Amino acid sequence: MPIHEKSLIRPENLIEHKDLFIDGIDVSGHWSTFINSRALTDYDESMQEEIAALPGGENIHRCWQCGSCTNACTVNALNPDFNPRYWIYLIRNGMKQELLLDKDIVWQCVSCNKCTYACPRDVNPEGVMKATAHWLELKGHTEKKPSMIFDEGFSQQIIETGKIEDGLVIRQFFARTGQKLAQNWLVAMAIGLAKRLPVAMGIKMGFAAVFHPRTRGWSRARAAIKDYVHEREAANRKALGLPTGEDGR
Amino acid sequence: MTGKYDKVAYYPGCALEGTGHAYNRSTKALGDALGLQTVELENWNCCGAMEVKNVDPKIQTYLSARNLTIAEDMGFDTVMAPCNGCYHNLKKAEYDLAHDPESKSVNERLAGKAGHRAYEPGHVETIHALDWIKQGIGEEGLKAKVKNSLKGLKVANYYGCMYTRPRHIFPEKDRGPGSESTLKPHFMDDLLEAAGAENVEYPLKTSCCGGAHTLSDSDTSTRLVLNLLETAEACGADVIATECPTCHSGLEMHQMRAEKVFGKKTSVRILYFTQLLGLALGLSPRKVGVHENFSDAMPMLKQKGLAR
């Protein structure tokens, strides 16, 4: 069944009335209510189901479009195009082309959970943002975004050793994203700290960088988590109708 | 006050062994000064921080639950985590294991393969370092031990995201008088006030520092942090008190980055609440790790008569 709705409030969808009088008052011009209706038939019926199948997206069907998420959103305050309420609307209606216009900013969700706090329907919009970013990447609409490169490198370190060494996280991330480690602000911080740190502490930190902290007897946990990760990756790809074979990626 | 937190299991987490070492040092020093004993979890693992859930949330549940099992095996019914990330993840694991059968079964499966008992929800209470002092010692108990009042020090109390959100994983909060508020938390305010500090009205107590993307989307983080710093200054604060190592190092890093990259200099200092309380109890700046902070608070502390 086609979706019938007012078009989105965008300059190209606004109608101009040159001589419009209501009760004798001239209301000519561009108004956001002067919008053509439209009927959509090219929506993607599987989109909501696919995003709901990815971790975090499970409750997207509960959304009633109140907008509390966008109103509370940290990133929306910096960039009005970052609009969880609107994206959930697009996903639920399968309006893929409209969603793809914003594909390069969805990953910027900072997981502050203000949306989840405000949501009266337990949609977990923060999870929906992660699921959506994941969907965009798996479907090949975006490359792997910096946050996912960071999350994967970080998680990999935990899975391997049980722990995180933050110096290593920073070095690896800069290397993987092709940035130089000697950013002027990082250098300034390191010099400021080195001036005040006692020598013994500096040596201790040097040791941590050589002998990475790790959880003892971690090998069975490591193997168990790796198995689970592979199982979930295959399940996610299957839910999105993607090949799941070893070389399917 | 009640003595119920006199001896707790201590989960420092990875950040407190690295960039947040000053928080580790000051938390232990504060416990010693107050007669509260902490016993570190044996052979703990990372809780999953903010990253593992983006690969799969149930791995985070397992990682956190393993630590709760250790606490229980060591004979504790309370584990104290000073890091908001660790605290949040242990709470989230507790909630998910009790409410989501699938999380429970995945945890059991992973624990079984890893060769240890799976944690059953309801056996161990997770508390934050703030609960530990506020409910274990209380304002009156703290006041009695203050040797070096923080009088004249204007403090903006900053709690960040993970101490209060999402609210459903903190069922003990929002229970009326005496309990913590998720909308306007006050435990840190209460403790610092008891130590003599003058808390400023800070509207961004639970705003986000962008910690999850501190490196992967640095400009966003710098803008968020700069807003926190400039607002604290506008509120008249000398120092921002923190209770999370990710927020703390994010504030310090992006204060520097805002200056070097955006040309915006701010002078408000950043200290862990445990450092401020330690100073009030007469501990030296070295003892509470002020020298381990990236931003140098010594000149400000000297000016306020809190350090020599």
XYZ file of C-alpha atoms in Angstrom:
557
model
C 0.000 0.000 0.000
C 1.476 3.399 -0.885
C 2.422 5.774 1.926
C 0.474 9.036 1.650
C 1.870 11.942 3.591
C 2.877 15.579 3.512
C 6.296 15.878 1.901
C 9.254 16.752 4.105
C 9.747 20.401 5.004
C 12.517 21.198 2.577
C 12.854 24.266 0.342
C 12.103 22.255 -2.814
C 8.827 20.965 -1.356
C 7.435 24.328 -0.290
C 4.723 25.955 -2.375
C 4.611 29.676 -2.863
C 1.225 31.416 -2.812
C 1.380 34.849 -4.442
C -2.144 36.118 -3.609
C -3.506 34.249 -0.630
C -5.986 36.018 1.632
C -7.588 34.354 4.651
C -10.314 36.378 6.391
C -9.048 39.460 4.612
C -5.471 39.019 5.812
C -2.667 38.654 3.290
C -0.779 35.430 4.074
C 1.020 35.159 0.745
C 4.530 33.769 0.542
C 6.380 30.628 1.666
C 5.024 28.904 4.756
C 6.138 25.600 6.114
C 2.499 24.463 6.032
C 2.291 25.099 2.280
C 3.512 21.674 1.389
C 2.412 19.306 -1.283
C 1.238 15.897 -0.262
C 2.907 12.949 -1.879
C 2.338 9.264 -2.351
C 5.315 6.974 -1.933
C 5.560 3.554 -3.484
C 9.313 2.943 -3.594
C 9.803 2.272 0.098
C 11.895 -0.592 1.413
C 9.680 -2.906 3.414
C 12.525 -4.892 4.948
C 14.435 -1.977 6.450
C 12.753 -1.803 9.860
C 12.926 -5.554 10.266
C 16.611 -5.629 9.347
C 17.566 -2.863 11.751
C 15.449 -4.471 14.476
C 17.460 -7.667 13.972
C 20.732 -5.926 14.854
C 21.775 -5.384 18.488
C 20.129 -2.245 19.914
C 17.432 -1.977 17.254
C 14.998 -4.464 18.827
C 12.445 -1.932 20.097
C 12.251 0.436 17.133
C 8.639 -0.638 16.422
C 7.541 0.949 19.712
C 8.269 4.529 18.564
C 5.288 6.878 18.441
C 7.277 9.853 17.114
C 7.019 12.151 20.128
C 10.503 13.575 19.426
C 11.736 13.413 23.039
C 14.926 11.737 21.776
C 15.841 14.497 19.361
C 14.874 17.124 21.905
C 17.246 15.574 24.465
C 20.024 14.724 22.013
C 23.578 15.944 22.700
C 24.678 15.756 19.070
C 21.504 17.385 17.735
C 22.431 20.488 19.743
C 25.688 20.669 17.759
C 24.255 19.627 14.404
C 20.489 19.945 13.718
C 20.789 17.388 10.884
C 21.483 14.727 13.533
C 17.866 13.771 14.184
C 17.056 10.378 15.781
C 13.279 10.913 15.729
C 13.341 11.626 11.996
C 15.615 8.692 11.200
C 13.376 6.329 13.158
C 10.451 7.665 11.107
C 12.312 7.023 7.857
C 13.361 3.531 8.919
C 9.866 2.575 10.027
C 8.474 3.716 6.677
C 11.329 2.195 4.701
C 12.340 5.546 3.214
C 15.852 4.433 2.429
C 16.854 7.163 -0.008
C 16.005 9.870 2.535
C 17.984 8.056 5.247
C 20.989 7.697 2.967
C 21.225 11.494 2.726
C 22.368 11.431 6.371
C 24.391 8.224 6.226
C 27.685 9.897 7.071
C 26.620 11.383 10.418
C 24.631 8.571 12.088
C 27.842 7.123 13.595
C 28.425 10.350 15.520
C 26.003 9.344 18.324
C 28.039 9.751 21.552
C 25.988 7.177 23.543
C 25.135 9.693 26.283
C 21.749 7.944 26.623
C 19.820 11.175 27.091
C 17.377 9.888 24.455
C 16.930 6.568 26.216
C 16.380 8.473 29.472
C 13.691 10.656 27.896
C 11.948 8.058 25.735
C 8.441 7.297 27.070
C 8.170 4.137 24.979
C 11.431 2.321 25.840
C 12.564 2.412 22.228
C 16.227 2.683 23.302
C 17.033 5.228 20.578
C 20.746 5.059 21.467
C 20.710 1.379 20.525
C 18.765 2.179 17.363
C 21.491 4.668 16.341
C 24.146 1.963 16.786
C 22.059 -0.602 14.908
C 21.474 1.904 12.096
C 25.165 2.766 11.799
C 25.910 -0.957 11.769
C 23.262 -1.553 9.094
C 24.649 1.236 6.885
C 28.100 -0.313 7.113
C 27.040 -3.944 6.581
C 24.901 -2.983 3.595
C 27.870 -1.204 2.060
C 26.311 2.283 2.164
C 29.195 3.630 4.239
C 32.785 2.678 4.826
C 33.816 1.623 8.323
C 33.535 4.829 10.345
C 36.232 6.005 12.811
C 34.117 5.077 15.844
C 33.710 1.501 14.623
C 37.429 1.230 13.900
C 38.042 2.399 17.457
C 35.422 0.101 19.009
C 36.679 -2.945 17.138
C 40.332 -2.320 17.995
C 39.403 -1.763 21.612
C 37.166 -4.836 21.818
C 39.791 -6.971 20.112
C 42.302 -6.047 22.796
C 39.861 -7.029 25.553
C 38.979 -10.286 23.830
C 42.662 -11.148 23.424
C 43.954 -10.222 26.884
C 40.945 -9.514 29.126
C 42.154 -5.965 29.739
C 42.860 -2.631 28.124
C 46.029 -0.606 28.164
C 45.028 2.900 27.160
C 48.381 3.918 25.686
C 48.179 0.998 23.264
C 44.576 1.887 22.356
C 45.650 5.407 21.378
C 48.678 4.263 19.375
C 46.708 1.591 17.497
C 43.816 3.905 16.685
C 46.041 6.609 15.252
C 47.915 4.000 13.206
C 44.704 2.418 11.850
C 43.205 5.756 10.850
C 46.465 7.042 9.358
C 46.850 9.946 11.784
C 50.181 10.920 13.240
C 50.581 10.308 16.945
C 52.448 13.577 17.470
C 49.329 15.789 17.474
C 50.381 19.132 18.943
C 47.837 18.963 21.776
C 48.855 15.414 22.780
C 52.505 16.424 22.777
C 51.753 19.472 24.927
C 49.882 17.247 27.404
C 52.665 14.678 27.587
C 55.320 17.341 28.147
C 53.220 19.046 30.835
C 52.801 15.742 32.666
C 56.431 14.648 32.288
C 57.616 17.875 33.921
C 55.689 17.097 37.093
C 55.790 13.284 37.277
C 58.236 11.631 39.613
C 60.764 9.431 37.800
C 59.533 6.191 39.397
C 56.035 6.765 38.031
C 57.378 7.373 34.531
C 59.291 4.090 34.679
C 56.161 2.264 35.862
C 54.154 3.626 32.949
C 56.941 2.608 30.567
C 56.723 -0.939 31.926
C 52.970 -1.043 31.369
C 53.603 -0.126 27.733
C 56.050 -3.025 27.329
C 54.365 -5.660 29.506
C 50.717 -5.202 28.667
C 48.311 -5.830 31.515
C 46.327 -9.018 31.070
C 43.915 -11.287 32.899
C 45.484 -14.621 33.894
C 44.031 -17.844 32.535
C 42.038 -15.975 29.914
C 42.431 -18.413 26.998
C 39.125 -20.262 27.483
C 37.171 -17.028 27.901
C 38.911 -15.673 24.792
C 37.923 -18.722 22.739
C 34.330 -18.608 24.033
C 33.910 -14.927 23.172
C 35.470 -15.354 19.727
C 33.066 -18.202 18.932
C 30.173 -16.041 20.022
C 31.356 -13.063 17.947
C 31.535 -15.259 14.813
C 28.124 -16.708 15.508
C 26.585 -13.233 15.919
C 28.330 -11.856 12.835
C 26.879 -14.658 10.759
C 23.415 -14.177 12.282
C 23.501 -10.427 11.615
C 24.533 -10.924 8.015
C 21.838 -13.522 7.524
C 19.175 -11.171 8.915
C 20.274 -8.584 6.358
C 20.191 -11.082 3.516
C 23.980 -10.973 3.059
C 26.255 -13.940 2.304
C 27.485 -15.544 5.519
C 30.293 -17.785 4.277
C 33.846 -17.437 5.523
C 34.793 -15.435 2.439
C 31.417 -13.775 2.063
C 32.671 -10.388 3.255
C 27.338 5.956 59.411
C 25.952 2.436 59.102
C 29.217 0.593 58.723
C 27.742 -1.443 55.893
C 30.511 -0.488 53.478
C 33.432 -0.819 55.921
C 34.929 -3.606 53.823
C 34.035 -3.904 50.150
C 35.394 -5.607 47.053
C 37.202 -3.061 44.896
C 36.999 -3.047 41.115
C 39.417 -0.396 39.816
C 39.060 -1.202 36.102
C 41.513 -0.541 33.285
C 41.349 3.257 33.229
C 42.410 3.462 36.875
C 45.539 1.491 36.022
C 46.350 3.866 33.175
C 45.265 7.449 32.487
C 43.072 7.543 35.597
C 45.754 6.442 38.049
C 45.290 9.558 40.147
C 41.707 8.422 40.811
C 42.947 4.992 41.922
C 45.561 6.488 44.230
C 43.198 9.045 45.752
C 40.334 6.558 46.212
C 42.585 4.181 48.150
C 44.135 7.014 50.171
C 40.669 8.331 51.009
C 39.499 4.870 52.109
C 42.544 4.515 54.364
C 41.972 7.949 55.889
C 38.319 7.146 56.567
C 38.909 3.626 57.850
C 37.144 1.986 54.902
C 38.803 -1.181 53.650
C 38.960 -2.174 49.991
C 39.998 -5.587 48.709
C 40.808 -5.645 45.004
C 38.970 -8.220 42.874
C 41.372 -11.050 42.092
C 42.317 -11.361 38.444
C 39.539 -9.120 37.183
C 38.925 -8.326 33.513
C 37.774 -5.241 31.620
C 34.020 -4.529 31.951
C 33.748 -3.847 28.216
C 33.873 -0.047 28.619
C 31.784 1.859 26.050
C 33.107 -0.019 23.058
C 32.314 -3.722 23.382
C 28.551 -3.145 23.385
C 28.880 -1.697 19.888
C 30.284 -5.010 18.731
C 27.692 -6.972 20.728
C 26.018 -5.943 24.014
C 25.892 -9.481 25.399
C 29.680 -9.764 25.404
C 29.712 -6.743 27.679
C 27.186 -8.490 29.919
C 29.444 -11.531 30.138
C 32.600 -9.489 30.819
C 30.925 -7.571 33.650
C 29.205 -10.653 35.055
C 32.556 -12.468 35.309
C 33.742 -9.746 37.686
C 30.603 -10.092 39.791
C 31.252 -13.834 40.043
C 34.745 -13.095 41.345
C 33.354 -10.719 43.980
C 30.917 -13.388 45.135
C 33.569 -16.113 45.150
C 35.725 -13.881 47.348
C 32.854 -13.738 49.824
C 31.682 -10.198 49.162
C 28.116 -8.976 48.719
C 29.234 -5.482 47.640
C 31.609 -4.369 44.921
C 32.689 -0.750 44.679
C 33.683 0.732 41.314
C 34.923 4.340 41.157
C 34.789 4.453 37.342
C 31.434 5.424 35.858
C 31.971 3.047 32.944
C 32.673 0.035 35.177
C 29.907 0.997 37.591
C 27.421 1.421 34.742
C 28.369 -1.860 33.073
C 28.158 -3.934 36.267
C 24.745 -2.364 36.948
C 23.666 -3.026 33.373
C 24.772 -6.660 33.577
C 22.845 -7.033 36.838
C 19.740 -5.562 35.180
C 19.986 -7.517 31.933
C 20.628 -10.829 33.672
C 17.523 -10.280 35.795
C 15.256 -9.039 32.994
C 16.429 -10.489 29.699
C 16.423 -14.291 29.430
C 18.610 -14.206 26.328
C 21.348 -12.210 28.085
C 21.172 -14.734 30.905
C 21.513 -17.721 28.613
C 24.397 -16.199 26.629
C 26.176 -15.406 29.897
C 25.693 -18.976 31.102
C 26.968 -20.359 27.831
C 30.086 -18.157 27.783
C 30.842 -18.740 31.470
C 30.463 -22.486 30.954
C 32.900 -22.502 28.039
C 35.309 -20.244 29.936
C 35.221 -22.692 32.840
C 33.691 -20.696 35.680
C 30.376 -20.358 37.443
C 27.876 -17.970 35.802
C 26.803 -15.024 37.936
C 23.217 -15.115 39.203
C 21.606 -11.673 39.536
C 20.828 -10.392 43.021
C 23.905 -11.780 44.770
C 26.261 -8.790 44.658
C 25.413 -5.103 45.002
C 27.390 -2.740 42.791
C 28.075 0.682 44.278
C 29.919 3.761 43.074
C 32.714 5.397 45.087
C 30.177 8.159 45.779
C 27.749 5.687 47.427
C 30.660 4.216 49.342
C 31.521 7.529 51.052
C 28.033 9.046 51.164
C 26.340 5.972 52.610
C 29.311 4.388 54.344
C 30.552 7.516 56.134
C 27.986 10.241 55.504
C 28.300 14.001 55.714
C 28.520 14.132 59.512
C 31.175 11.436 59.669
C 33.158 13.262 57.017
C 32.825 16.665 58.730
C 34.274 15.208 61.910
C 37.447 14.264 60.039
C 38.022 17.451 58.040
C 41.364 19.028 58.945
C 41.827 21.346 56.019
C 38.444 22.796 55.044
C 37.812 23.458 51.357
C 36.342 26.815 52.412
C 36.567 29.390 49.658
C 36.910 26.776 46.908
C 34.182 27.098 44.296
C 33.294 23.755 42.787
C 31.221 22.707 39.773
C 30.141 19.103 40.333
C 30.231 17.099 37.128
C 28.758 13.571 37.031
C 28.671 12.812 33.304
C 26.371 10.338 31.576
C 26.889 6.866 32.923
C 26.286 7.528 36.603
C 22.581 8.183 36.007
C 21.629 6.970 32.536
C 19.730 4.990 31.445
C 17.710 5.288 34.638
C 16.184 1.790 34.582
C 19.502 0.143 35.492
C 19.660 2.164 38.744
C 16.539 1.019 40.620
C 17.873 2.412 43.934
C 17.961 5.962 42.584
C 14.994 8.377 42.505
C 13.563 6.894 45.705
C 12.904 10.216 47.407
C 14.787 11.852 50.296
C 18.209 10.346 50.951
C 18.421 8.602 47.593
C 20.356 9.781 44.575
C 18.555 11.654 41.789
C 19.081 10.663 38.164
C 17.900 14.054 36.930
C 19.888 16.211 39.335
C 22.441 14.069 41.156
C 23.770 15.497 44.424
C 25.872 12.887 46.278
C 29.141 14.545 45.221
C 27.753 18.006 45.993
C 26.726 16.795 49.473
C 30.162 15.342 50.261
C 32.140 18.331 49.009
C 29.866 20.708 50.867
C 30.486 18.704 54.040
C 34.210 19.197 53.384
C 33.656 22.959 53.283
C 33.530 23.594 49.536
C 31.198 26.133 48.019
C 29.263 24.362 45.253
C 28.186 26.535 42.350
C 24.876 25.947 40.554
C 26.109 23.986 37.550
C 23.439 23.232 34.951
C 25.587 20.725 33.031
C 26.036 18.152 35.839
C 24.960 15.267 33.635
C 25.813 16.629 30.190
C 28.007 14.577 27.908
C 31.777 15.123 27.446
C 31.833 13.078 24.232
C 34.024 10.495 25.951
C 32.874 7.644 23.716
C 34.325 9.455 20.693
C 37.154 11.276 22.388
C 39.606 10.171 19.679
C 37.360 8.995 16.848
C 35.425 12.289 16.600
C 37.738 14.706 18.389
C 36.127 17.903 17.142
C 32.736 16.913 18.562
C 34.355 16.007 21.892
C 36.294 19.258 22.024
C 33.136 21.281 21.377
C 31.239 19.395 24.102
C 34.074 19.732 26.620
C 34.637 23.385 25.830
C 30.970 24.000 26.583
C 31.379 22.243 29.958
C 34.506 24.251 30.803
C 33.206 27.642 29.707
C 29.918 27.116 31.524
C 31.760 26.115 34.718
C 33.770 29.325 34.476
C 30.645 31.358 33.825
C 29.187 29.809 37.001
C 32.215 31.059 38.909
C 33.883 27.680 39.514
C 37.613 27.380 40.363
C 37.521 23.653 39.810
C 35.367 20.978 38.219
C 35.022 17.947 40.489
C 34.826 14.658 38.591
C 33.918 11.092 39.511
C 34.719 9.281 36.258
C 38.170 8.687 34.709
C 36.827 8.922 31.150
C 35.171 12.283 31.801
C 38.199 13.448 33.748
C 40.809 12.655 31.123
C 38.413 13.833 28.391
C 38.082 17.199 30.107
C 41.841 17.488 30.530
C 42.678 16.358 26.989
C 40.122 18.518 25.271
C 40.904 21.534 27.439
C 44.375 21.304 25.926
C 43.023 20.520 22.468
C 40.595 23.455 22.591
C 43.540 25.715 23.349
C 45.916 24.276 20.738
C 43.460 23.544 17.907
C 40.530 25.957 18.448
C 42.520 28.745 20.129
C 40.126 28.754 23.111
C 41.856 28.896 26.474
C 40.071 28.078 29.730
C 41.649 28.092 33.164
C 39.174 26.150 35.348
C 41.006 23.192 36.936
C 39.835 19.580 37.011
C 40.200 17.308 40.055
C 38.659 14.023 41.137
C 36.257 14.415 44.061
C 38.414 11.872 45.911
C 41.397 14.194 45.516
C 39.445 17.134 46.921
C 38.096 15.109 49.849
C 41.588 13.724 50.527
C 43.032 17.241 50.650
C 40.255 18.248 53.049
C 41.202 15.336 55.307
C 44.745 16.692 55.431
C 46.373 14.347 52.895
C 49.167 15.861 50.810
C 48.646 16.652 47.102
C 51.231 13.965 46.301
C 49.325 11.400 48.352
C 46.141 12.010 46.326
C 48.022 12.012 43.009
C 47.663 15.668 41.977
C 51.006 15.263 40.156
C 49.476 12.505 38.011
C 46.737 14.714 36.572
C 47.412 16.001 33.081
C 46.324 19.515 33.933
C 48.327 21.182 36.679
C 46.136 22.158 39.627
C 48.976 22.999 42.043
C 49.058 26.789 41.495
C 45.291 26.978 42.096
C 45.518 24.747 45.192
C 48.380 26.860 46.591
C 46.431 30.020 46.003
C 43.487 28.535 47.889
C 45.720 27.445 50.766
C 45.119 23.741 50.066
C 48.733 22.991 49.169
C 52.106 24.421 50.016
